[in-house]
PDB file of C-alpha atoms in Angstrom:
ATOM      1  CA  MET A   1       0.000   0.000   0.000  1.00 52.00           C
ATOM      2  CA  ALA A   2       2.864   2.334   0.866  1.00 54.00           C
ATOM      3  CA  LEU A   3       4.634   1.812  -2.463  1.00 50.00           C
ATOM      4  CA  PRO A   4       1.668   2.717  -4.705  1.00 58.00           C
ATOM      5  CA  LEU A   5       0.993   5.774  -2.541  1.00 53.00           C
ATOM      6  CA  ALA A   6       4.612   6.870  -2.822  1.00 52.00           C
ATOM      7  CA  LEU A   7       4.520   6.396  -6.584  1.00 50.00           C
ATOM      8  CA  LEU A   8       1.321   8.453  -6.772  1.00 53.00           C
ATOM      9  CA  VAL A   9       2.882  11.266  -4.743  1.00 53.00           C
ATOM     10  CA  LEU A  10       5.992  11.140  -6.926  1.00 53.00           C
ATOM     11  CA  LEU A  11       3.823  11.306 -10.047  1.00 52.00           C
ATOM     12  CA  VAL A  12       1.923  14.326  -8.736  1.00 53.00           C
ATOM     13  CA  ILE A  13       5.151  16.090  -7.810  1.00 56.00           C
ATOM     14  CA  SER A  14       6.613  15.332 -11.235  1.00 55.00           C
ATOM     15  CA  VAL A  15       3.545  16.692 -12.999  1.00 50.00           C
ATOM     16  CA  MET A  16       3.663  19.843 -10.887  1.00 52.00           C
ATOM     17  CA  GLY A  17       7.369  20.211 -11.582  1.00 52.00           C
ATOM     18  CA  PHE A  18       6.900  19.884 -15.336  1.00 49.00           C
ATOM     19  CA  ALA A  19       4.005  22.350 -15.138  1.00 50.00           C
ATOM     20  CA  LEU A  20       6.154  24.887 -13.285  1.00 47.00           C
ATOM     21  CA  ILE A  21       8.950  24.435 -15.811  1.00 50.00           C
ATOM     22  CA  GLY A  22       6.439  25.019 -18.619  1.00 48.00           C
ATOM     23  CA  VAL A  23       5.081  28.135 -16.937  1.00 46.00           C
ATOM     24  CA  GLY A  24       8.603  29.427 -16.406  1.00 48.00           C
ATOM     25  CA  ARG A  25       9.503  28.885 -20.042  1.00 50.00           C
ATOM     26  CA  THR A  26       6.280  30.563 -21.162  1.00 51.00           C
ATOM     27  CA  GLU A  27       6.912  33.582 -18.944  1.00 51.00           C
ATOM     28  CA  LEU A  28      10.492  33.802 -20.203  1.00 45.00           C
ATOM     29  CA  THR A  29       9.270  33.673 -23.805  1.00 49.00           C
ATOM     30  CA  VAL A  30       6.634  36.344 -23.137  1.00 48.00           C
ATOM     31  CA  ALA A  31       9.139  38.584 -21.364  1.00 51.00           C
ATOM     32  CA  THR A  32      11.651  38.184 -24.190  1.00 58.00           C
ATOM     33  CA  SER A  33       9.014  38.940 -26.819  1.00 64.00           C
ATOM     34  CA  CYS A  34       7.829  41.958 -24.837  1.00 80.00           C
ATOM     35  CA  ARG A  35      11.349  43.368 -24.644  1.00 83.00           C
ATOM     36  CA  ALA A  36      11.883  42.763 -28.348  1.00 78.00           C
ATOM     37  CA  TYR A  37       8.584  44.459 -29.227  1.00 81.00           C
ATOM     38  CA  ASN A  38       9.326  47.450 -26.991  1.00 85.00           C
ATOM     39  CA  ALA A  39      12.692  47.863 -28.685  1.00 87.00           C
ATOM     40  CA  ALA A  40      11.036  47.736 -32.120  1.00 89.00           C
ATOM     41  CA  PHE A  41       8.309  50.147 -30.994  1.00 90.00           C
ATOM     42  CA  TYR A  42      10.715  52.799 -29.731  1.00 90.00           C
ATOM     43  CA  ALA A  43      12.835  52.438 -32.853  1.00 92.00           C
ATOM     44  CA  ALA A  44       9.729  52.974 -35.008  1.00 93.00           C
ATOM     45  CA  ASP A  45       8.839  56.017 -32.900  1.00 94.00           C
ATOM     46  CA  ALA A  46      12.331  57.388 -33.509  1.00 94.00           C
ATOM     47  CA  GLY A  47      11.580  57.010 -37.209  1.00 95.00           C
ATOM     48  CA  LEU A  48       8.416  59.099 -36.829  1.00 96.00           C
ATOM     49  CA  GLN A  49      10.327  61.834 -35.024  1.00 95.00           C
ATOM     50  CA  LYS A  50      12.999  61.865 -37.727  1.00 96.00           C
ATOM     51  CA  GLY A  51      10.261  62.183 -40.344  1.00 96.00           C
ATOM     52  CA  LEU A  52       8.661  65.111 -38.495  1.00 95.00           C
ATOM     53  CA  VAL A  53      11.963  66.967 -38.235  1.00 95.00           C
ATOM     54  CA  GLY A  54      12.705  66.289 -41.892  1.00 95.00           C
ATOM     55  CA  LEU A  55       9.308  67.637 -42.953  1.00 95.00           C
ATOM     56  CA  ARG A  56       9.713  70.732 -40.802  1.00 94.00           C
ATOM     57  CA  ASP A  57      13.098  71.483 -42.339  1.00 95.00           C
ATOM     58  CA  LEU A  58      11.753  70.837 -45.831  1.00 95.00           C
ATOM     59  CA  PHE A  59       8.848  73.245 -45.343  1.00 93.00           C
ATOM     60  CA  THR A  60      11.301  76.061 -44.619  1.00 91.00           C
ATOM     61  CA  THR A  61      12.397  75.899 -48.260  1.00 92.00           C
ATOM     62  CA  THR A  62       9.226  74.853 -50.098  1.00 91.00           C
ATOM     63  CA  ALA A  63       5.500  74.692 -49.404  1.00 88.00           C
ATOM     64  CA  THR A  64       4.937  71.946 -51.971  1.00 90.00           C
ATOM     65  CA  PRO A  65       7.708  69.346 -51.676  1.00 93.00           C
ATOM     66  CA  SER A  66       7.964  66.764 -54.438  1.00 93.00           C
ATOM     67  CA  GLN A  67       7.886  63.039 -53.769  1.00 95.00           C
ATOM     68  CA  THR A  68      11.594  62.925 -54.604  1.00 95.00           C
ATOM     69  CA  GLN A  69      12.264  65.460 -51.848  1.00 96.00           C
ATOM     70  CA  LEU A  70      10.098  63.495 -49.421  1.00 96.00           C
ATOM     71  CA  ASP A  71      11.947  60.290 -50.291  1.00 95.00           C
ATOM     72  CA  GLY A  72      15.173  62.099 -49.463  1.00 95.00           C
ATOM     73  CA  ILE A  73      14.190  62.143 -45.770  1.00 95.00           C
ATOM     74  CA  ALA A  74      15.932  59.042 -44.412  1.00 95.00           C
ATOM     75  CA  PRO A  75      15.151  57.129 -41.208  1.00 95.00           C
ATOM     76  CA  PRO A  76      17.622  57.304 -38.321  1.00 94.00           C
ATOM     77  CA  THR A  77      20.505  54.876 -37.973  1.00 93.00           C
ATOM     78  CA  LEU A  78      19.730  52.178 -35.394  1.00 91.00           C
ATOM     79  CA  SER A  79      22.516  51.119 -33.047  1.00 90.00           C
ATOM     80  CA  ASP A  80      21.021  47.675 -32.316  1.00 89.00           C
ATOM     81  CA  PRO A  81      21.943  45.263 -35.154  1.00 89.00           C
ATOM     82  CA  LYS A  82      18.830  43.196 -34.382  1.00 89.00           C
ATOM     83  CA  LEU A  83      16.602  46.113 -35.387  1.00 91.00           C
ATOM     84  CA  LYS A  84      16.060  47.348 -38.909  1.00 93.00           C
ATOM     85  CA  PHE A  85      13.577  49.508 -40.804  1.00 95.00           C
ATOM     86  CA  ALA A  86      11.372  47.283 -42.935  1.00 94.00           C
ATOM     87  CA  ALA A  87       9.525  50.334 -44.278  1.00 95.00           C
ATOM     88  CA  PHE A  88       9.864  54.097 -43.976  1.00 96.00           C
ATOM     89  CA  SER A  89       7.950  56.547 -46.130  1.00 96.00           C
ATOM     90  CA  ILE A  90       6.379  59.993 -46.225  1.00 96.00           C
ATOM     91  CA  LYS A  91       3.473  60.312 -48.629  1.00 95.00           C
ATOM     92  CA  PRO A  92       1.169  63.256 -49.351  1.00 93.00           C
ATOM     93  CA  GLY A  93      -2.539  62.630 -49.047  1.00 87.00           C
ATOM     94  CA  ALA A  94      -5.172  63.663 -51.519  1.00 80.00           C
ATOM     95  CA  ALA A  95      -5.171  67.058 -53.191  1.00 85.00           C
ATOM     96  CA  PRO A  96      -5.051  70.069 -50.831  1.00 88.00           C
ATOM     97  CA  TYR A  97      -8.457  70.933 -49.418  1.00 90.00           C
ATOM     98  CA  ARG A  98      -9.869  74.174 -48.091  1.00 92.00           C
ATOM     99  CA  THR A  99     -10.782  74.647 -44.442  1.00 92.00           C
ATOM    100  CA  THR A 100     -12.079  77.584 -42.405  1.00 91.00           C
ATOM    101  CA  PHE A 101     -10.713  78.157 -38.917  1.00 89.00           C
ATOM    102  CA  THR A 102     -13.399  78.432 -36.251  1.00 88.00           C
ATOM    103  CA  THR A 103     -11.154  78.926 -33.205  1.00 85.00           C
ATOM    104  CA  GLY A 104      -7.772  80.368 -32.308  1.00 81.00           C
ATOM    105  CA  GLN A 105      -5.839  83.308 -33.691  1.00 75.00           C
ATOM    106  CA  TYR A 106      -6.822  82.466 -37.282  1.00 79.00           C
ATOM    107  CA  LYS A 107     -10.557  82.333 -36.576  1.00 80.00           C
ATOM    108  CA  GLY A 108     -12.545  83.497 -39.585  1.00 82.00           C
ATOM    109  CA  LEU A 109      -9.701  82.901 -42.035  1.00 85.00           C
ATOM    110  CA  TYR A 110      -9.459  80.023 -44.452  1.00 89.00           C
ATOM    111  CA  GLY A 111      -6.471  77.995 -45.507  1.00 91.00           C
ATOM    112  CA  PHE A 112      -5.494  75.113 -47.748  1.00 92.00           C
ATOM    113  CA  VAL A 113      -4.521  71.892 -45.981  1.00 92.00           C
ATOM    114  CA  THR A 114      -2.269  69.124 -47.278  1.00 94.00           C
ATOM    115  CA  ASP A 115      -1.973  65.912 -45.262  1.00 95.00           C
ATOM    116  CA  TYR A 116       1.292  63.980 -45.126  1.00 96.00           C
ATOM    117  CA  GLN A 117       1.394  60.451 -43.719  1.00 96.00           C
ATOM    118  CA  ILE A 118       4.610  59.200 -42.138  1.00 96.00           C
ATOM    119  CA  THR A 119       4.951  55.401 -41.910  1.00 96.00           C
ATOM    120  CA  SER A 120       7.701  53.828 -39.820  1.00 96.00           C
ATOM    121  CA  GLN A 121       7.968  50.024 -39.593  1.00 96.00           C
ATOM    122  CA  VAL A 122      10.719  48.240 -37.664  1.00 94.00           C
ATOM    123  CA  THR A 123      11.400  44.504 -37.321  1.00 91.00           C
ATOM    124  CA  GLY A 124      13.252  43.151 -34.324  1.00 87.00           C
ATOM    125  CA  ASP A 125      14.511  40.011 -32.651  1.00 82.00           C
ATOM    126  CA  GLY A 126      12.391  36.883 -32.985  1.00 79.00           C
ATOM    127  CA  GLY A 127      10.269  38.270 -35.812  1.00 82.00           C
ATOM    128  CA  THR A 128       8.731  41.046 -33.709  1.00 86.00           C
ATOM    129  CA  GLN A 129       7.437  44.023 -35.641  1.00 90.00           C
ATOM    130  CA  ALA A 130       6.153  47.502 -34.834  1.00 90.00           C
ATOM    131  CA  THR A 131       4.437  49.774 -37.335  1.00 93.00           C
ATOM    132  CA  LEU A 132       3.578  53.389 -36.504  1.00 94.00           C
ATOM    133  CA  THR A 133       1.895  55.999 -38.674  1.00 95.00           C
ATOM    134  CA  GLN A 134       1.298  59.689 -38.108  1.00 94.00           C
ATOM    135  CA  THR A 135      -0.532  62.257 -40.195  1.00 94.00           C
ATOM    136  CA  VAL A 136       0.904  65.762 -40.394  1.00 93.00           C
ATOM    137  CA  ARG A 137      -1.197  68.651 -41.686  1.00 91.00           C
ATOM    138  CA  TYR A 138       0.454  71.532 -43.475  1.00 92.00           C
ATOM    139  CA  THR A 139      -1.770  74.598 -43.811  1.00 90.00           C
ATOM    140  CA  SER A 140      -1.112  77.640 -45.969  1.00 88.00           C
ATOM    141  CA  ILE A 141      -3.140  80.815 -45.380  1.00 85.00           C
ATOM    142  CA  PRO A 142      -3.493  83.256 -48.308  1.00 86.00           C
ATOM    143  CA  LEU A 143      -2.211  86.683 -47.293  1.00 80.00           C
ATOM    144  CA  PHE A 144      -4.795  88.616 -49.292  1.00 81.00           C
ATOM    145  CA  GLN A 145      -7.292  87.875 -46.504  1.00 84.00           C
ATOM    146  CA  PHE A 146      -5.465  90.523 -44.466  1.00 86.00           C
ATOM    147  CA  GLY A 147      -6.071  94.219 -44.874  1.00 85.00           C
ATOM    148  CA  VAL A 148      -2.511  94.885 -43.697  1.00 89.00           C
ATOM    149  CA  PHE A 149       0.273  92.316 -43.322  1.00 89.00           C
ATOM    150  CA  TYR A 150       3.847  93.206 -42.393  1.00 89.00           C
ATOM    151  CA  GLY A 151       6.681  90.690 -42.470  1.00 86.00           C
ATOM    152  CA  LYS A 152       9.393  90.006 -39.937  1.00 85.00           C
ATOM    153  CA  GLY A 153      11.881  92.788 -39.304  1.00 86.00           C
ATOM    154  CA  VAL A 154       9.588  95.619 -40.410  1.00 89.00           C
ATOM    155  CA  ASP A 155       7.527  97.425 -37.757  1.00 92.00           C
ATOM    156  CA  LEU A 156       4.022  98.569 -38.649  1.00 92.00           C
ATOM    157  CA  GLU A 157       3.116 102.162 -37.763  1.00 90.00           C
ATOM    158  CA  ILE A 158      -0.454 103.470 -38.002  1.00 88.00           C
ATOM    159  CA  TYR A 159      -0.822 107.184 -37.237  1.00 85.00           C
ATOM    160  CA  PRO A 160      -3.600 108.921 -39.189  1.00 84.00           C
ATOM    161  CA  GLY A 161      -4.219 112.619 -39.245  1.00 75.00           C
ATOM    162  CA  ALA A 162      -7.373 114.425 -38.203  1.00 74.00           C
ATOM    163  CA  LYS A 163      -9.601 112.602 -40.694  1.00 80.00           C
ATOM    164  CA  PRO A 164     -10.948 109.242 -39.489  1.00 83.00           C
ATOM    165  CA  MET A 165      -9.204 106.080 -40.631  1.00 88.00           C
ATOM    166  CA  ILE A 166     -11.226 102.868 -40.403  1.00 88.00           C
ATOM    167  CA  PHE A 167      -9.644  99.450 -40.999  1.00 87.00           C
ATOM    168  CA  ASN A 168     -12.156  96.811 -42.095  1.00 86.00           C
ATOM    169  CA  GLY A 169      -9.643  94.030 -42.734  1.00 85.00           C
ATOM    170  CA  ARG A 170      -7.372  92.071 -40.454  1.00 87.00           C
ATOM    171  CA  ILE A 171      -4.119  93.656 -39.340  1.00 89.00           C
ATOM    172  CA  HIS A 172      -1.039  91.562 -38.594  1.00 90.00           C
ATOM    173  CA  SER A 173       2.651  92.186 -38.161  1.00 91.00           C
ATOM    174  CA  ASN A 174       5.433  89.676 -37.625  1.00 91.00           C
ATOM    175  CA  SER A 175       7.261  92.457 -35.783  1.00 92.00           C
ATOM    176  CA  ASP A 176       5.987  95.320 -33.579  1.00 93.00           C
ATOM    177  CA  ILE A 177       2.940  97.519 -34.148  1.00 92.00           C
ATOM    178  CA  TYR A 178       2.811 101.231 -33.261  1.00 90.00           C
ATOM    179  CA  MET A 179      -0.617 102.829 -33.425  1.00 88.00           C
ATOM    180  CA  LYS A 180      -2.391 105.903 -32.122  1.00 84.00           C
ATOM    181  CA  GLY A 181      -4.979 108.411 -33.244  1.00 82.00           C
ATOM    182  CA  SER A 182      -4.884 112.175 -33.409  1.00 79.00           C
ATOM    183  CA  ASN A 183      -8.300 112.296 -31.733  1.00 78.00           C
ATOM    184  CA  ALA A 184     -10.753 109.900 -30.091  1.00 71.00           C
ATOM    185  CA  SER A 185     -12.297 108.712 -33.363  1.00 74.00           C
ATOM    186  CA  SER A 186      -9.484 109.121 -35.882  1.00 82.00           C
ATOM    187  CA  LEU A 187      -8.303 105.470 -35.748  1.00 88.00           C
ATOM    188  CA  GLN A 188     -10.851 102.657 -35.672  1.00 88.00           C
ATOM    189  CA  VAL A 189     -10.171  98.943 -36.211  1.00 89.00           C
ATOM    190  CA  ASP A 190     -13.201  96.841 -37.150  1.00 88.00           C
ATOM    191  CA  SER A 191     -11.457  93.471 -37.410  1.00 85.00           C
ATOM    192  CA  ALA A 192      -8.787  91.504 -35.569  1.00 84.00           C
ATOM    193  CA  ILE A 193      -5.330  92.914 -34.934  1.00 86.00           C
ATOM    194  CA  THR A 194      -2.463  90.546 -34.104  1.00 87.00           C
ATOM    195  CA  SER A 195       1.273  90.851 -33.708  1.00 88.00           C
ATOM    196  CA  ALA A 196       4.170  88.430 -33.317  1.00 88.00           C
ATOM    197  CA  GLY A 197       5.990  91.232 -31.515  1.00 90.00           C
ATOM    198  CA  ARG A 198       4.588  93.972 -29.304  1.00 90.00           C
ATOM    199  CA  ILE A 199       1.807  96.522 -29.670  1.00 90.00           C
ATOM    200  CA  TYR A 200       2.422 100.110 -28.574  1.00 88.00           C
ATOM    201  CA  ARG A 201      -0.025 103.024 -28.284  1.00 84.00           C
ATOM    202  CA  ASP A 202       2.475 105.453 -29.655  1.00 82.00           C
ATOM    203  CA  SER A 203       4.173 106.613 -32.802  1.00 82.00           C
ATOM    204  CA  LYS A 204       7.558 105.141 -33.660  1.00 83.00           C
ATOM    205  CA  SER A 205       8.556 108.185 -35.684  1.00 79.00           C
ATOM    206  CA  GLU A 206       7.275 110.687 -33.064  1.00 76.00           C
ATOM    207  CA  PRO A 207       7.486 108.868 -29.713  1.00 74.00           C
ATOM    208  CA  GLY A 208       6.019 110.411 -26.601  1.00 69.00           C
ATOM    209  CA  ALA A 209       3.433 112.604 -28.316  1.00 65.00           C
ATOM    210  CA  ARG A 210       0.461 110.474 -27.242  1.00 63.00           C
ATOM    211  CA  GLN A 211      -2.860 111.885 -28.349  1.00 72.00           C
ATOM    212  CA  ALA A 212      -5.672 109.310 -28.477  1.00 81.00           C
ATOM    213  CA  ASP A 213      -6.135 105.584 -28.009  1.00 84.00           C
ATOM    214  CA  PRO A 214      -7.138 103.476 -31.013  1.00 87.00           C
ATOM    215  CA  GLN A 215     -10.741 102.257 -31.019  1.00 88.00           C
ATOM    216  CA  ILE A 216     -11.112  98.475 -31.409  1.00 87.00           C
ATOM    217  CA  LYS A 217     -14.493  96.948 -32.321  1.00 88.00           C
ATOM    218  CA  ASP A 218     -15.529  93.843 -30.361  1.00 86.00           C
ATOM    219  CA  ALA A 219     -17.619  90.867 -31.513  1.00 82.00           C
ATOM    220  CA  ASN A 220     -20.823  92.781 -30.692  1.00 87.00           C
ATOM    221  CA  GLY A 221     -19.877  95.738 -32.876  1.00 86.00           C
ATOM    222  CA  ILE A 222     -19.010  98.040 -29.971  1.00 89.00           C
ATOM    223  CA  TYR A 223     -15.837 100.123 -30.019  1.00 89.00           C
ATOM    224  CA  HIS A 224     -13.490 100.045 -27.031  1.00 87.00           C
ATOM    225  CA  ALA A 225     -10.441 102.193 -26.444  1.00 85.00           C
ATOM    226  CA  LEU A 226      -7.168 100.291 -26.528  1.00 85.00           C
ATOM    227  CA  ASN A 227      -5.954 101.910 -23.309  1.00 82.00           C
ATOM    228  CA  PHE A 228      -2.992  99.621 -22.528  1.00 81.00           C
ATOM    229  CA  ASP A 229      -0.024  98.189 -24.377  1.00 80.00           C
ATOM    230  CA  HIS A 230       3.164  96.230 -23.737  1.00 79.00           C
ATOM    231  CA  ASP A 231       4.708  99.089 -21.746  1.00 76.00           C
ATOM    232  CA  TRP A 232       1.810 100.754 -19.964  1.00 73.00           C
ATOM    233  CA  GLN A 233      -1.041  99.533 -17.807  1.00 72.00           C
ATOM    234  CA  PRO A 234      -4.545 100.921 -18.529  1.00 71.00           C
ATOM    235  CA  GLY A 235      -4.164 104.630 -19.024  1.00 65.00           C
ATOM    236  CA  PHE A 236      -0.652 106.071 -18.980  1.00 60.00           C
ATOM    237  CA  THR A 237      -0.154 106.227 -15.228  1.00 64.00           C
ATOM    238  CA  THR A 238       1.887 103.104 -14.457  1.00 68.00           C
ATOM    239  CA  LYS A 239       4.189 100.829 -16.407  1.00 66.00           C
ATOM    240  CA  TRP A 240       3.969  97.062 -16.114  1.00 61.00           C
ATOM    241  CA  ALA A 241       6.240  95.699 -13.397  1.00 50.00           C
TER     242      ALA A 241
END
């Protein structure tokens, strides 16, 4: 009786041992595959980032890159010999399409959008593979939508005489804007005014001779005096700290 019982116990222990060995091997395989996939994933993500930087640099020279120029953007060099790019491409989408901005600083303007899809596929150890894609939208905004548009390095100065000057179109400068009126109603702005630099309630050519604040129309059609700027708090009593 004792011998069969001992054999049964030995059999159970053996089965449990083989089961534990199997579980251990499975966990080791899963862990190895997970590490290999993570390595492939991060390598593919590095490819996306390289594609984004390449597109950004390309757009500084042309707004409509050719496919040959896009193909010239190469993926990064991978230090791990087990990893390699199986595919890397940047392709434009369909023809540019028109869109109207409903929020943000370009609200009310329209632009033409071109989509570019970056695909980065990396294979790794054990046949693991990671494929990432990202769509980049390049938008061009026609300048003729602006009433006044000044480029970088050139300050915009608006200083009308006694007769009223009313701007109906958008005003933008990539540098500073100087504006003031000769009387309370001589300078009125009916649309948006934006600047990449600073806005001053003064004349650049005749600084210090402040006469009247520009009148800016709000969304309800009501004019408000622009009574502060980048130097002065409301009114001309105190400068910003």
